[in-house]
Short mmCIF file of C-alpha atoms in Angstrom, two decimals:
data_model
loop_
_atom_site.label_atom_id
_atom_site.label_comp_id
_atom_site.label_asym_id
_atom_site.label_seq_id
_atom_site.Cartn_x
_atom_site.Cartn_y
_atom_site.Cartn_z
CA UNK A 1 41.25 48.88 -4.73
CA UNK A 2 37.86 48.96 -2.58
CA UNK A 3 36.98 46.68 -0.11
CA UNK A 4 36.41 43.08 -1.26
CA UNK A 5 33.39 41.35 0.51
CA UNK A 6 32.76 37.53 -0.08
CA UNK A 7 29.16 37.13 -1.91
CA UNK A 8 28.12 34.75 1.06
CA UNK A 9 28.68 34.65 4.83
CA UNK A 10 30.96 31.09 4.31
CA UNK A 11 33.11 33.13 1.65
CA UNK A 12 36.07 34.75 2.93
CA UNK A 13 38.65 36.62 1.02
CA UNK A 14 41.10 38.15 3.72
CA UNK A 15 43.99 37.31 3.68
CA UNK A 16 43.48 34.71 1.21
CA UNK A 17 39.78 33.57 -0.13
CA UNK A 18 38.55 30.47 1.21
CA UNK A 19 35.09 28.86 1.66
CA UNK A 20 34.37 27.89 5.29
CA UNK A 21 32.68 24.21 6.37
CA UNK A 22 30.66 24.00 9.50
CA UNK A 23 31.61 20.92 10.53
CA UNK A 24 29.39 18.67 13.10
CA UNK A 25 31.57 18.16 16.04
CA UNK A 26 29.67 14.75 16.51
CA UNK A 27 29.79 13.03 13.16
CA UNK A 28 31.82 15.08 11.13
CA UNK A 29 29.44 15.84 8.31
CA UNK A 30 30.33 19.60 6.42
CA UNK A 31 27.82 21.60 5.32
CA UNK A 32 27.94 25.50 3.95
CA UNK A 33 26.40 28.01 5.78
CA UNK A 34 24.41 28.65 8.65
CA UNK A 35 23.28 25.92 10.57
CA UNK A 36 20.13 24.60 12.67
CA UNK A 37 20.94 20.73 13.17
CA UNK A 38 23.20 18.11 11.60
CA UNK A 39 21.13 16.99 8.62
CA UNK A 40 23.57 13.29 8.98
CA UNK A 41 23.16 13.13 12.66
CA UNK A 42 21.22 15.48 14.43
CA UNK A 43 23.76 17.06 16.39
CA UNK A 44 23.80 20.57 17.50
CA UNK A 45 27.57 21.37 18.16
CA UNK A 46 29.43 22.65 14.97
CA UNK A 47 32.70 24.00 14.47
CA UNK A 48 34.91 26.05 11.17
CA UNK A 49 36.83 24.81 8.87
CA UNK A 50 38.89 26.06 5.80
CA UNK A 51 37.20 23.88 3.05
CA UNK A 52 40.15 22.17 0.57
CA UNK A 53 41.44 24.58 -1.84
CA UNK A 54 41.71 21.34 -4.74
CA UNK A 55 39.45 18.91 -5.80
CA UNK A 56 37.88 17.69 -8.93
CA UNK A 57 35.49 19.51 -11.10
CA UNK A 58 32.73 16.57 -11.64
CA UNK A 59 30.13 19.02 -13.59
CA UNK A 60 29.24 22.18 -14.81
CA UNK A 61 26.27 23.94 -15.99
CA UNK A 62 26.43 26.45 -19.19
CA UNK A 63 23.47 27.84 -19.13
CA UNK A 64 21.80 29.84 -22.21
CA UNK A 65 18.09 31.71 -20.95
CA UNK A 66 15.59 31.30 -24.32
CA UNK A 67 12.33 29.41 -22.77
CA UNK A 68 10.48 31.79 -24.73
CA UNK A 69 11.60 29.49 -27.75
CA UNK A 70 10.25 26.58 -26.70
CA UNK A 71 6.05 26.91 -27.89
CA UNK A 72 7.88 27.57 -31.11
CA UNK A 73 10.48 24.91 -31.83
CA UNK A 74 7.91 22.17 -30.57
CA UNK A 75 5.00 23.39 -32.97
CA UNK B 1 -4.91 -7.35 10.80
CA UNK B 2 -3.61 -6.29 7.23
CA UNK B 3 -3.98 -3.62 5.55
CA UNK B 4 -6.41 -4.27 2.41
CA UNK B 5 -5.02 -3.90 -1.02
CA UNK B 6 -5.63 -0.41 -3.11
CA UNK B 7 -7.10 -0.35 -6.77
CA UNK B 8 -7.63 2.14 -8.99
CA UNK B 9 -11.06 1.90 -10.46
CA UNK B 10 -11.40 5.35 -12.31
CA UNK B 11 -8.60 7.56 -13.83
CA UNK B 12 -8.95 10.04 -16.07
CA UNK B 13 -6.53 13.15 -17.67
CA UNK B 14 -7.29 16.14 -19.58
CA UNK B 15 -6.02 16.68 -23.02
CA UNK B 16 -2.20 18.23 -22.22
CA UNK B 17 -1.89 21.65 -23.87
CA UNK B 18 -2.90 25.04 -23.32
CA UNK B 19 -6.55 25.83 -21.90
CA UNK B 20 -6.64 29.33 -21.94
CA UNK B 21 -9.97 29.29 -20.89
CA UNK B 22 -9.83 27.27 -18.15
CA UNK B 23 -8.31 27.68 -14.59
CA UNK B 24 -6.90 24.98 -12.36
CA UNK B 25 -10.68 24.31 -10.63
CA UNK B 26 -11.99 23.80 -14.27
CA UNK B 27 -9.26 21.33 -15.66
CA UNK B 28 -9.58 19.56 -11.71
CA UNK B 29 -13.17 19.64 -11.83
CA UNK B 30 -12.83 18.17 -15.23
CA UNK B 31 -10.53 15.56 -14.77
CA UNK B 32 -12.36 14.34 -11.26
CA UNK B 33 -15.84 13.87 -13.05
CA UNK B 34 -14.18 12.32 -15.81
CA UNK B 35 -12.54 9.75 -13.12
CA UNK B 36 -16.01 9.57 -11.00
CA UNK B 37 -17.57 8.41 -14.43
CA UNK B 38 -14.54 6.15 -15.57
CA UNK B 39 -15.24 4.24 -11.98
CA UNK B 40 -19.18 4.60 -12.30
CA UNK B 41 -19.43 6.18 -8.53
CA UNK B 42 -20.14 9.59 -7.44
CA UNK B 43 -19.31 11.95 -5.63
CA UNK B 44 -21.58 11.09 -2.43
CA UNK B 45 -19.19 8.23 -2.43
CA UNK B 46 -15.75 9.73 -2.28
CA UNK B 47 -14.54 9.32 1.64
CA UNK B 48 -11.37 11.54 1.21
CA UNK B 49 -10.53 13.98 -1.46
CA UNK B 50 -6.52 14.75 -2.34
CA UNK B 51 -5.61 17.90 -4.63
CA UNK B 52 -2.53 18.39 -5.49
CA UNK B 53 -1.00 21.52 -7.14
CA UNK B 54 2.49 23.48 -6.59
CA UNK B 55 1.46 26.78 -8.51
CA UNK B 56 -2.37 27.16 -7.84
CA UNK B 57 -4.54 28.59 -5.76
CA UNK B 58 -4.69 27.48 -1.84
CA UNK B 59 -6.98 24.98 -0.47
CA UNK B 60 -7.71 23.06 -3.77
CA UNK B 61 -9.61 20.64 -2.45
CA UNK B 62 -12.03 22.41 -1.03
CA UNK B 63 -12.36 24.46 -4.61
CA UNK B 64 -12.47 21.47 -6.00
CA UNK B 65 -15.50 20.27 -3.68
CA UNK B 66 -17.60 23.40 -4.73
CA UNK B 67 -17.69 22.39 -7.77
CA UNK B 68 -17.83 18.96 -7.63
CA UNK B 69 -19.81 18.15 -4.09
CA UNK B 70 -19.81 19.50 -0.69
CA UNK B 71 -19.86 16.43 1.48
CA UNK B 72 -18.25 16.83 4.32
CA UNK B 73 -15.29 14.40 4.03
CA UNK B 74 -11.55 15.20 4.72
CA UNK B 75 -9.29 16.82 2.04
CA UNK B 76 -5.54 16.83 1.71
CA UNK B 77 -4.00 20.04 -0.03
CA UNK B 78 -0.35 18.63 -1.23
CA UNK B 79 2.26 19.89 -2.42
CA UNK B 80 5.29 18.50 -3.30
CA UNK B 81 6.96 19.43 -5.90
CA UNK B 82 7.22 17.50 -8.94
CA UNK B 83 5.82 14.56 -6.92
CA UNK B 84 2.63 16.61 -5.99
CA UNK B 85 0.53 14.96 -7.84
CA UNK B 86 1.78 11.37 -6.96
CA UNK B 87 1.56 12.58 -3.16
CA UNK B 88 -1.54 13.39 -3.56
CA UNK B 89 -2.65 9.95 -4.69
CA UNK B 90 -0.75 8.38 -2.37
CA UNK B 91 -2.52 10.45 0.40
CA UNK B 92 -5.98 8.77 -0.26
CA UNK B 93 -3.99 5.27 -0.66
CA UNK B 94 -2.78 5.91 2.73
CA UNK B 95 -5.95 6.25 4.26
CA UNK B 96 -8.00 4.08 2.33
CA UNK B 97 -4.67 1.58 3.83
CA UNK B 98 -5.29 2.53 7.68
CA UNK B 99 -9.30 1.48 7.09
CA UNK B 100 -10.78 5.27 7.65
CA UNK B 101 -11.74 5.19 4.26
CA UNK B 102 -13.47 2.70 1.62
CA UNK B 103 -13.22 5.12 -1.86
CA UNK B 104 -11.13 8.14 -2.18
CA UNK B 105 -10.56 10.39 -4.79
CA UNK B 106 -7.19 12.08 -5.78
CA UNK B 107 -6.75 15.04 -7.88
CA UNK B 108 -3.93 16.88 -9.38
CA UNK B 109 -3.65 20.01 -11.53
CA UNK B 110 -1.30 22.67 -12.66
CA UNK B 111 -1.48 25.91 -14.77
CA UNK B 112 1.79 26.47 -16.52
CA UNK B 113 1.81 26.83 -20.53
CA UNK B 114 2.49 30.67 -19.49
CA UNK B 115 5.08 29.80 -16.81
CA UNK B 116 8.57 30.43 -17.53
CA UNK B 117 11.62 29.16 -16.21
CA UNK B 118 10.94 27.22 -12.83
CA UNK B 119 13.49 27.78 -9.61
CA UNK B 120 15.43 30.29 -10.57
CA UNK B 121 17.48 29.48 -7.01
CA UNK B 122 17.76 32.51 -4.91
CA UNK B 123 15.07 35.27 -4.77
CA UNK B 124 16.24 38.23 -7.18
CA UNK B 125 17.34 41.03 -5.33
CA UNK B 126 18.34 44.37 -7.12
CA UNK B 127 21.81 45.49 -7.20
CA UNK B 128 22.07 49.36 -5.91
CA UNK B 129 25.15 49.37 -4.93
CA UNK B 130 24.78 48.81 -1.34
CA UNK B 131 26.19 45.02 -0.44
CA UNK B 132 23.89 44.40 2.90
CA UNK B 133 24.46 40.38 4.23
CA UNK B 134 21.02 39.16 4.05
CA UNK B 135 19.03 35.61 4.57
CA UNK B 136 20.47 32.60 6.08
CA UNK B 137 23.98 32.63 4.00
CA UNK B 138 24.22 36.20 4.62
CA UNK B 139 24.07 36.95 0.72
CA UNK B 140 24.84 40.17 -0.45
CA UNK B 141 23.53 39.75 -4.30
CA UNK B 142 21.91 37.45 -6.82
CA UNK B 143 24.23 33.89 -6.18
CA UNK B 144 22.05 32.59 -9.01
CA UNK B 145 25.05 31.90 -11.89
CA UNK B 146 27.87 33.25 -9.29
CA UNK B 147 27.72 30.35 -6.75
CA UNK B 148 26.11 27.25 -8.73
CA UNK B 149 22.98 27.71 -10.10
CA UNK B 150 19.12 26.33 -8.47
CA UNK B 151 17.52 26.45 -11.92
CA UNK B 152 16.13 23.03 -13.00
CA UNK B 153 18.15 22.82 -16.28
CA UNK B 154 20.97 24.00 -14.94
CA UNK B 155 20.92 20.95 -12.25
CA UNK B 156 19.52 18.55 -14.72
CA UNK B 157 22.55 19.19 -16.99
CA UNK B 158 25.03 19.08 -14.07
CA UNK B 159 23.66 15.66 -13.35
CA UNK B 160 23.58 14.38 -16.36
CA UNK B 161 27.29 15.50 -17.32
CA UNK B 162 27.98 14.27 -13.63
CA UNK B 163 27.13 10.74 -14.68
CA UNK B 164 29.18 10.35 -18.18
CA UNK B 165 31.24 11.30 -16.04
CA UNK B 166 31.74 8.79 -13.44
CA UNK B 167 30.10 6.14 -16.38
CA UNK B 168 32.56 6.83 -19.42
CA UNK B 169 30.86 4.51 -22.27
CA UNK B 170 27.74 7.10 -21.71
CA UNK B 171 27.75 9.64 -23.85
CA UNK B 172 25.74 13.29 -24.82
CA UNK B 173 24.54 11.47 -28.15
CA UNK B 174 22.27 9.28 -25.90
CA UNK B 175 20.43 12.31 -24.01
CA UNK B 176 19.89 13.01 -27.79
CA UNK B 177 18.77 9.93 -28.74
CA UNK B 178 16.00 9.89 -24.99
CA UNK B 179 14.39 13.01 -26.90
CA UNK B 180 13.84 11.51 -30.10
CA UNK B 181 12.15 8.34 -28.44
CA UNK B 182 10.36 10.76 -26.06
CA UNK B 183 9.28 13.01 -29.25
CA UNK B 184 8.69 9.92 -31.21
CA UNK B 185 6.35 8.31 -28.86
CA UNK B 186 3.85 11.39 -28.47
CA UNK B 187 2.50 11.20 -31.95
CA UNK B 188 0.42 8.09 -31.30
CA UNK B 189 -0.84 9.98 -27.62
CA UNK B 190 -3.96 12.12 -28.45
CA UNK B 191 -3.56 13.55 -24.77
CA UNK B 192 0.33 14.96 -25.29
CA UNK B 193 0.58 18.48 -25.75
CA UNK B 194 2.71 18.06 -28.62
CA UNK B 195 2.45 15.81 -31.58
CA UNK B 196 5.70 16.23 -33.55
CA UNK B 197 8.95 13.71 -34.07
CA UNK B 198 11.99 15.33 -34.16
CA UNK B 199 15.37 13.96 -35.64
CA UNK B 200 18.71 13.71 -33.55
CA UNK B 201 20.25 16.52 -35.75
CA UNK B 202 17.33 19.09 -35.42
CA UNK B 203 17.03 18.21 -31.16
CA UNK B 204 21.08 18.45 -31.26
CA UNK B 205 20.85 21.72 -32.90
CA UNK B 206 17.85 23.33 -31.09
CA UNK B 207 18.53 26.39 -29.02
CA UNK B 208 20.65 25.39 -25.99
CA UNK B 209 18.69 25.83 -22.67
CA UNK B 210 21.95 24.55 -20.69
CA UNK B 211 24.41 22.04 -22.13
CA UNK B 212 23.65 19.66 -23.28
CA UNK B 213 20.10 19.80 -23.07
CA UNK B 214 18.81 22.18 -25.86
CA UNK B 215 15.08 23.28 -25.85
CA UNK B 216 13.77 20.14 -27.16
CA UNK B 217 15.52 18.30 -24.39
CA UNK B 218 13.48 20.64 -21.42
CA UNK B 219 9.69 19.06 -20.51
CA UNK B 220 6.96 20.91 -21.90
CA UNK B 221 5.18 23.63 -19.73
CA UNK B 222 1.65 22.73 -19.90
CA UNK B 223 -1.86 22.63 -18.61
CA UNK B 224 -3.45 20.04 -17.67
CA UNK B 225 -5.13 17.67 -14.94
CA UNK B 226 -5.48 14.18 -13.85
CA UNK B 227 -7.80 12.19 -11.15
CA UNK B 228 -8.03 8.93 -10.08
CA UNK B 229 -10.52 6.91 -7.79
CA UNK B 230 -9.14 4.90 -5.38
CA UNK B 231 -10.72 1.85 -3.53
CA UNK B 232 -10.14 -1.09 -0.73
CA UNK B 233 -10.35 -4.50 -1.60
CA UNK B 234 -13.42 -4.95 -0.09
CA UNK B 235 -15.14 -2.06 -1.81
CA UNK B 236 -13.80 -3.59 -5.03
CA UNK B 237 -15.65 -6.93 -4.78
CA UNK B 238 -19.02 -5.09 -4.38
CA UNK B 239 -18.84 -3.32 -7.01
CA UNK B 240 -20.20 -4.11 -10.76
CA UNK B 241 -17.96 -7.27 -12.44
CA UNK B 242 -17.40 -4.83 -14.79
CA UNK B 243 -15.85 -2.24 -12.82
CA UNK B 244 -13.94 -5.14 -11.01
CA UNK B 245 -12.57 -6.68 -14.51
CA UNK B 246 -10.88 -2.84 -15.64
CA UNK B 247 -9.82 -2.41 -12.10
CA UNK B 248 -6.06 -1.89 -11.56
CA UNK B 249 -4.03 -2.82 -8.39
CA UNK B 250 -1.55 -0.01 -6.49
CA UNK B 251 0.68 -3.47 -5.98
CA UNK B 252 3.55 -0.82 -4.53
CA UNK B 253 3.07 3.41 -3.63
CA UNK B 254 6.17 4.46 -1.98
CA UNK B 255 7.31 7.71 -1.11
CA UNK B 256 11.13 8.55 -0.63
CA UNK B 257 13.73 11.69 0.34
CA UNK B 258 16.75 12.36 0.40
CA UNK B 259 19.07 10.87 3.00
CA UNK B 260 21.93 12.57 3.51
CA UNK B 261 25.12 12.87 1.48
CA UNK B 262 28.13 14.42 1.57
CA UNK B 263 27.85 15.86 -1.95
CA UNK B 264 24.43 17.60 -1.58
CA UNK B 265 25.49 20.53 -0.32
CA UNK B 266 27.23 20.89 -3.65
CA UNK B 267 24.22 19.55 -6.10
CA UNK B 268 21.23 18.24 -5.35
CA UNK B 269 20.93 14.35 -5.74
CA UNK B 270 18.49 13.40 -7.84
CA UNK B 271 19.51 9.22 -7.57
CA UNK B 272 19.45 7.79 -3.82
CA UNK B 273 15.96 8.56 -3.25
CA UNK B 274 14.86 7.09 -6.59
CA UNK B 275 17.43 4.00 -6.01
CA UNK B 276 15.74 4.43 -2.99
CA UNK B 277 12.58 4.03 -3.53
CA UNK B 278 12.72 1.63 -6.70
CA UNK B 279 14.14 -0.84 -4.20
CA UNK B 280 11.25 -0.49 -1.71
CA UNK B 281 8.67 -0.78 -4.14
CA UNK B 282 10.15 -4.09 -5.87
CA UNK B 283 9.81 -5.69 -2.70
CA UNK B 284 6.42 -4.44 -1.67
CA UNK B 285 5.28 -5.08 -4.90
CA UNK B 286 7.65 -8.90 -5.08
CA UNK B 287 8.60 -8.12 -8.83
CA UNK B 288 11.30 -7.19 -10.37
CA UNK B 289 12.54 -5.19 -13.09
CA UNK B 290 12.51 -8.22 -15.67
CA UNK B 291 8.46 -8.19 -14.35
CA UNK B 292 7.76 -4.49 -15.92
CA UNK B 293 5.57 -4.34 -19.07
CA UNK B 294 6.27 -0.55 -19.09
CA UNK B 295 7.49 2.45 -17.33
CA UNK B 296 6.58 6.18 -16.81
CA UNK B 297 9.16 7.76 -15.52
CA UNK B 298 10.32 11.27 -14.84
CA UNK B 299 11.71 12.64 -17.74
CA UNK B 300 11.56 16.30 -16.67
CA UNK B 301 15.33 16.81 -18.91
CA UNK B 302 16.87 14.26 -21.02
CA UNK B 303 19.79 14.41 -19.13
CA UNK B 304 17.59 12.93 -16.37
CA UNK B 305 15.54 9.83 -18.23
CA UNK B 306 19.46 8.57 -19.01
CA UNK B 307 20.12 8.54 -15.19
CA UNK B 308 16.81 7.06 -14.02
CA UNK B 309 16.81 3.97 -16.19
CA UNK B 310 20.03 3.35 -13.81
CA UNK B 311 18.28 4.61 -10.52
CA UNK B 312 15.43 2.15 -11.38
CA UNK B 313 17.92 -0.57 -11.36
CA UNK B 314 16.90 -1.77 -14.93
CA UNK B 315 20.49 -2.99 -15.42
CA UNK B 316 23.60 -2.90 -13.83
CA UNK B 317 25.28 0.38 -12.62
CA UNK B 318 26.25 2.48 -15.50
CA UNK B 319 24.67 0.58 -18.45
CA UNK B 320 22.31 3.22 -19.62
CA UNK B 321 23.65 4.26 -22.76
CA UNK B 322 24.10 0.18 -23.75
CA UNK B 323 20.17 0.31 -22.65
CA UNK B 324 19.13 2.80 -24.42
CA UNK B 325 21.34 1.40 -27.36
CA UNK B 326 19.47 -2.08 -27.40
CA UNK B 327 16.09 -0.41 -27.58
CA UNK B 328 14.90 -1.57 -24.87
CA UNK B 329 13.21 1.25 -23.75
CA UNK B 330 11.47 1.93 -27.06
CA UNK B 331 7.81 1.20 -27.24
CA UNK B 332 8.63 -1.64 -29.09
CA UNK B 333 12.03 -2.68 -26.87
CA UNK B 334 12.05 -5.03 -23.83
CA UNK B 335 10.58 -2.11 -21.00
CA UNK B 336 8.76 0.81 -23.28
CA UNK B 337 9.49 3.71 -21.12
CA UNK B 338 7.28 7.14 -21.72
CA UNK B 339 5.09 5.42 -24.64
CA UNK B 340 3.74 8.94 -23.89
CA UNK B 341 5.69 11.05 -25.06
CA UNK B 342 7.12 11.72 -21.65
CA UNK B 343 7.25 14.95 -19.74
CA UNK B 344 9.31 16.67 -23.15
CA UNK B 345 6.73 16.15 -25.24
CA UNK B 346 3.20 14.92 -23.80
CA UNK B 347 4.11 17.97 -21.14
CA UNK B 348 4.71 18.45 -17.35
CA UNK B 349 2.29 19.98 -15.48
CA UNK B 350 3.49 19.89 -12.08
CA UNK B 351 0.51 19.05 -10.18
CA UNK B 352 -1.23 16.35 -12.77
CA UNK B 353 1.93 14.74 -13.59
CA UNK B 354 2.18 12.26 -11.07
CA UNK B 355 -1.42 11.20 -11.42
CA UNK B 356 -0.78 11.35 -15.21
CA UNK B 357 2.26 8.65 -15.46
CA UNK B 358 -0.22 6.54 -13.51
CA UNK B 359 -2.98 7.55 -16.14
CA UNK B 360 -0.80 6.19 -18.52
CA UNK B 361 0.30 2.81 -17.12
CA UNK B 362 -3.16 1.95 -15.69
CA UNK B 363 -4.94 2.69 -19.43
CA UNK B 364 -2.16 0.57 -21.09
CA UNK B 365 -2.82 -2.10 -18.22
CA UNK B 366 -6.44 -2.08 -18.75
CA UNK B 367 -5.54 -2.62 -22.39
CA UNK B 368 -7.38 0.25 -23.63
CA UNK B 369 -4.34 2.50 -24.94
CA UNK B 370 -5.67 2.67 -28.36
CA UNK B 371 -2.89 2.65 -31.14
CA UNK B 372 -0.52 3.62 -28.92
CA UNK B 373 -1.30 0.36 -26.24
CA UNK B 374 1.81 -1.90 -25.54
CA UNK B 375 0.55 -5.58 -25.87
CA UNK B 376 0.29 -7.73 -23.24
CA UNK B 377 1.19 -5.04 -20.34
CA UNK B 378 0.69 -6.29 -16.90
CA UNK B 379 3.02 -4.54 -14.66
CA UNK B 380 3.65 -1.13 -14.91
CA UNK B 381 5.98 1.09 -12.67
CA UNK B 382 5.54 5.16 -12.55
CA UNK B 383 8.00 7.31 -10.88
CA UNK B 384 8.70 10.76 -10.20
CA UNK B 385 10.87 12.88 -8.76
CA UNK B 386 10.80 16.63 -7.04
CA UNK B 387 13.49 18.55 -6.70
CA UNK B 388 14.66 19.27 -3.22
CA UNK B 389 14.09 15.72 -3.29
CA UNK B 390 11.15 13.96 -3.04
CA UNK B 391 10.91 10.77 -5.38
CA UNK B 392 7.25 8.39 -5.52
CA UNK B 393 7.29 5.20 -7.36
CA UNK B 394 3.79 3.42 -8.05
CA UNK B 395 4.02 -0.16 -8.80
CA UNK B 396 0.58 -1.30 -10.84
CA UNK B 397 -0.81 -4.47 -11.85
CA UNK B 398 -3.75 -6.21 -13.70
CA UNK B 399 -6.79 -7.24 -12.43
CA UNK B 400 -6.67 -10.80 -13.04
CA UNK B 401 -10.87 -11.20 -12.35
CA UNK B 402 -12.23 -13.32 -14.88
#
């Protein structure tokens, strides 16, 4: 097998995949990727951490592409 | 000292549809000397110009002015997503507020009956093989479909299914049931883009755009503009009785984002700004829900008209399907909401649509709706809400001159 990369920066897959938090070290909010700022409190000292690996699936998006269709079924 | 009371004493919209023939300075320039003639002023007397528009050309306003009057005053190019054209408004209301200005005219227009799909998330980036990290999450493909999705119906049917969901006497039939109202209403507006009812069976079995909203679910891509002139109190009383009788007062204009919650790094949240804002503008306003003759409010999905009724506090916390059940918001229930036709069916042209909901309310308020007027309307609230988000809600009242 070739070498797996993770899609995004906050995606790992070695050893085991995971999806990586910054955390703020002041307030605690978690946010993915790179960050500038704490958008909860403004701090500007983060830290990583292994996001949970359960949860609950609130919604999901099936998506079928046919805008084109849409001048037609509304005439 | 306080600041002086706003009214709108001209409004005007283009028919929504498809103007092939015209481009965004056209259906502005149209739309503004409709308002100027709606208030009886002109433009020598406009003190600040907003244009709103998300997909159109750069400096509007100043497009706008070529064609309409170079005077000299300030303009405000906004844009704001799907509040642009609300912003825009509320821009001039602003000022007029602070006393630099005495009339003010806002404008807001959009180009999109050719558009496709809107925010299609990441920029598309070809596949060749090579996997290069790249932009701020260090992306090495498309994430669009692979790691959530930024296109609007995709996020529209997330939170919709996210609120039956956490509310389990909603259910999909009533996102069917918004559509048919929505699609309903529009045949008595000679201004919606389209004209047609539609049964629960034909919008259940349209073409799915993402579930559950099919393609008669999705707002209408449209052209079309809107303008309204703004004035201060004082302006107001020295102007013709008549003009002061139609006039219409801005009793609330708020403009909200997001604060922040834990789950919007996950999917955008589309209800604390509007919950937000609703809250600010009852007490600006001092009404209530109970108050409201009708509402315009941001049906960009059906998915989203379901949640809004709850975000605009119309009831208590997860009531909407029992709402919708009563009939209340038909336009002849307790609150009409999108007598219209709404955004699915009258049409959503980014830019105009804020200014258009107000369009809407103020005509019904000045009880000059035509067969589609709701009797007796005094109060009106619009709202909309941009992705990303940005949420404006206009309170409206009245004129109670004799």
């Amino acid at each position: 097998m070739g070498h797996r990369i993770g899609i995004v920066n906050y995606l790992e897959l070695e050893p085991k995949p995971v999806l990586r938090h910054e955390v703020c070290d002041a307030c605690g909010a978690r946010f993915w990727g790179r960050r500038n700022a704490c958008a909860c409190c403004g701090g500007e000292a983060f830290h990583v951490k292994d996001a949970p690996d359960t949860g609950v699936l609130r919604a999901v998006a099936f998506g079928f592409i046919a805008v084109a269709e849409q001048e037609e079924a509304l005439s | 000292m306080s600041a002086e009371t706003v009214w709108i004493v001209g409004i005007e919209m283009t028919p929504f549809g498809k103007h092939v023939d015209s481009d965004q300075v056209d259906l502005g320039t149209r739309a503004a000397k409709d308002a100027l003639c709606d208030a009886d002023l002109a433009m020598t007397d406009i003190q600040v110009l907003g244009a709103g528009t998300m997909f159109g050309p750069i400096n509007l306003g100043q497009r706008l002015q070529k064609q309409l009057g170079q005077t000299g005053i300030p303009v405000y190019n906004v844009q704001n997503a799907c509040a642009t054209g609300a912003s825009a408004l509320r821009t001039v209301y602003t000022t007029i507020r602070s006393g630099e200005a005495e009339v003010g005219l806002a404008v807001g227009v959009e180009k999109l009956s050719t558009a496709g799909m809107l925010g299609t998330g990441a920029p598309e980036r070809r596949d060749t093989g090579v996997f290069t990290p790249a932009g701020r999450d260090g992306a090495v493909m498309a994430t669009e479909g692979l790691l959530g999705t930024g296109t609007m119906p995709g996020i529209f049917a997330q939170v919709g299914m996210e609120y039956l969901g956490r509310h389990g006497r909603n259910l999909v039939e009533h996102f069917y049931k918004i559509a048919a109202k929505n699609h309903g209403h529009s045949v008595l507006n000679p201004l919606s883009h389209h004209r047609k009812p539609f049964s629960i069976e034909e919008i259940k079995n349209a073409t799915t755009i993402a579930y559950p909203n099919t393609v008669l679910m999705c707002s209408a891509n449209t052209d079309g503009a809107a303008a309204a002139v703004l004035v201060s109190e004082s302006r107001l009383r020295r102007l013709p009785l008549a003009t002061q009788r139609r006039a219409v007062k801005i009793s609330a204009s708020v403009l909200r984002t997001d604060p922040w919650t834990p789950e919007v790094g996950v999917l955008p949240d589309v209800n604390t700004c509007t919950r937000q804002a609703a809250a600010q503008a009852y007490e600006l306003a001092g009404v209530g829900p109970d108050d409201l003759g009708l509402i315009e409010l941001h049906d960009c999905f059906a998915t989203a008209e379901l949640l809004h009724y709850d975000n605009l506090g119309l009831f208590e916390p997860g009531g909407a399907g029992d709402f919708l059940d009563s009939g209340a918001p038909y336009r002849d229930g307790r609150i009409p909401v999108n007598v219209s036709g709404g955004l699915q069916s009258k049409g959503h042209p980014i830019g105009a649509t804020g200014i258009a909901n107000i369009y809407e309310v103020a005509t019904h308020l000045r009880g000059e709706a035509g067969e589609r007027q709701i009797a007796g309307a005094k109060v009106g609230l619009t709202h909309v809400l941009g992705l990303g988000s940005t949420c404006s809600v206009h309170i409206l009242e009245r004129a109670v001159t004799g």
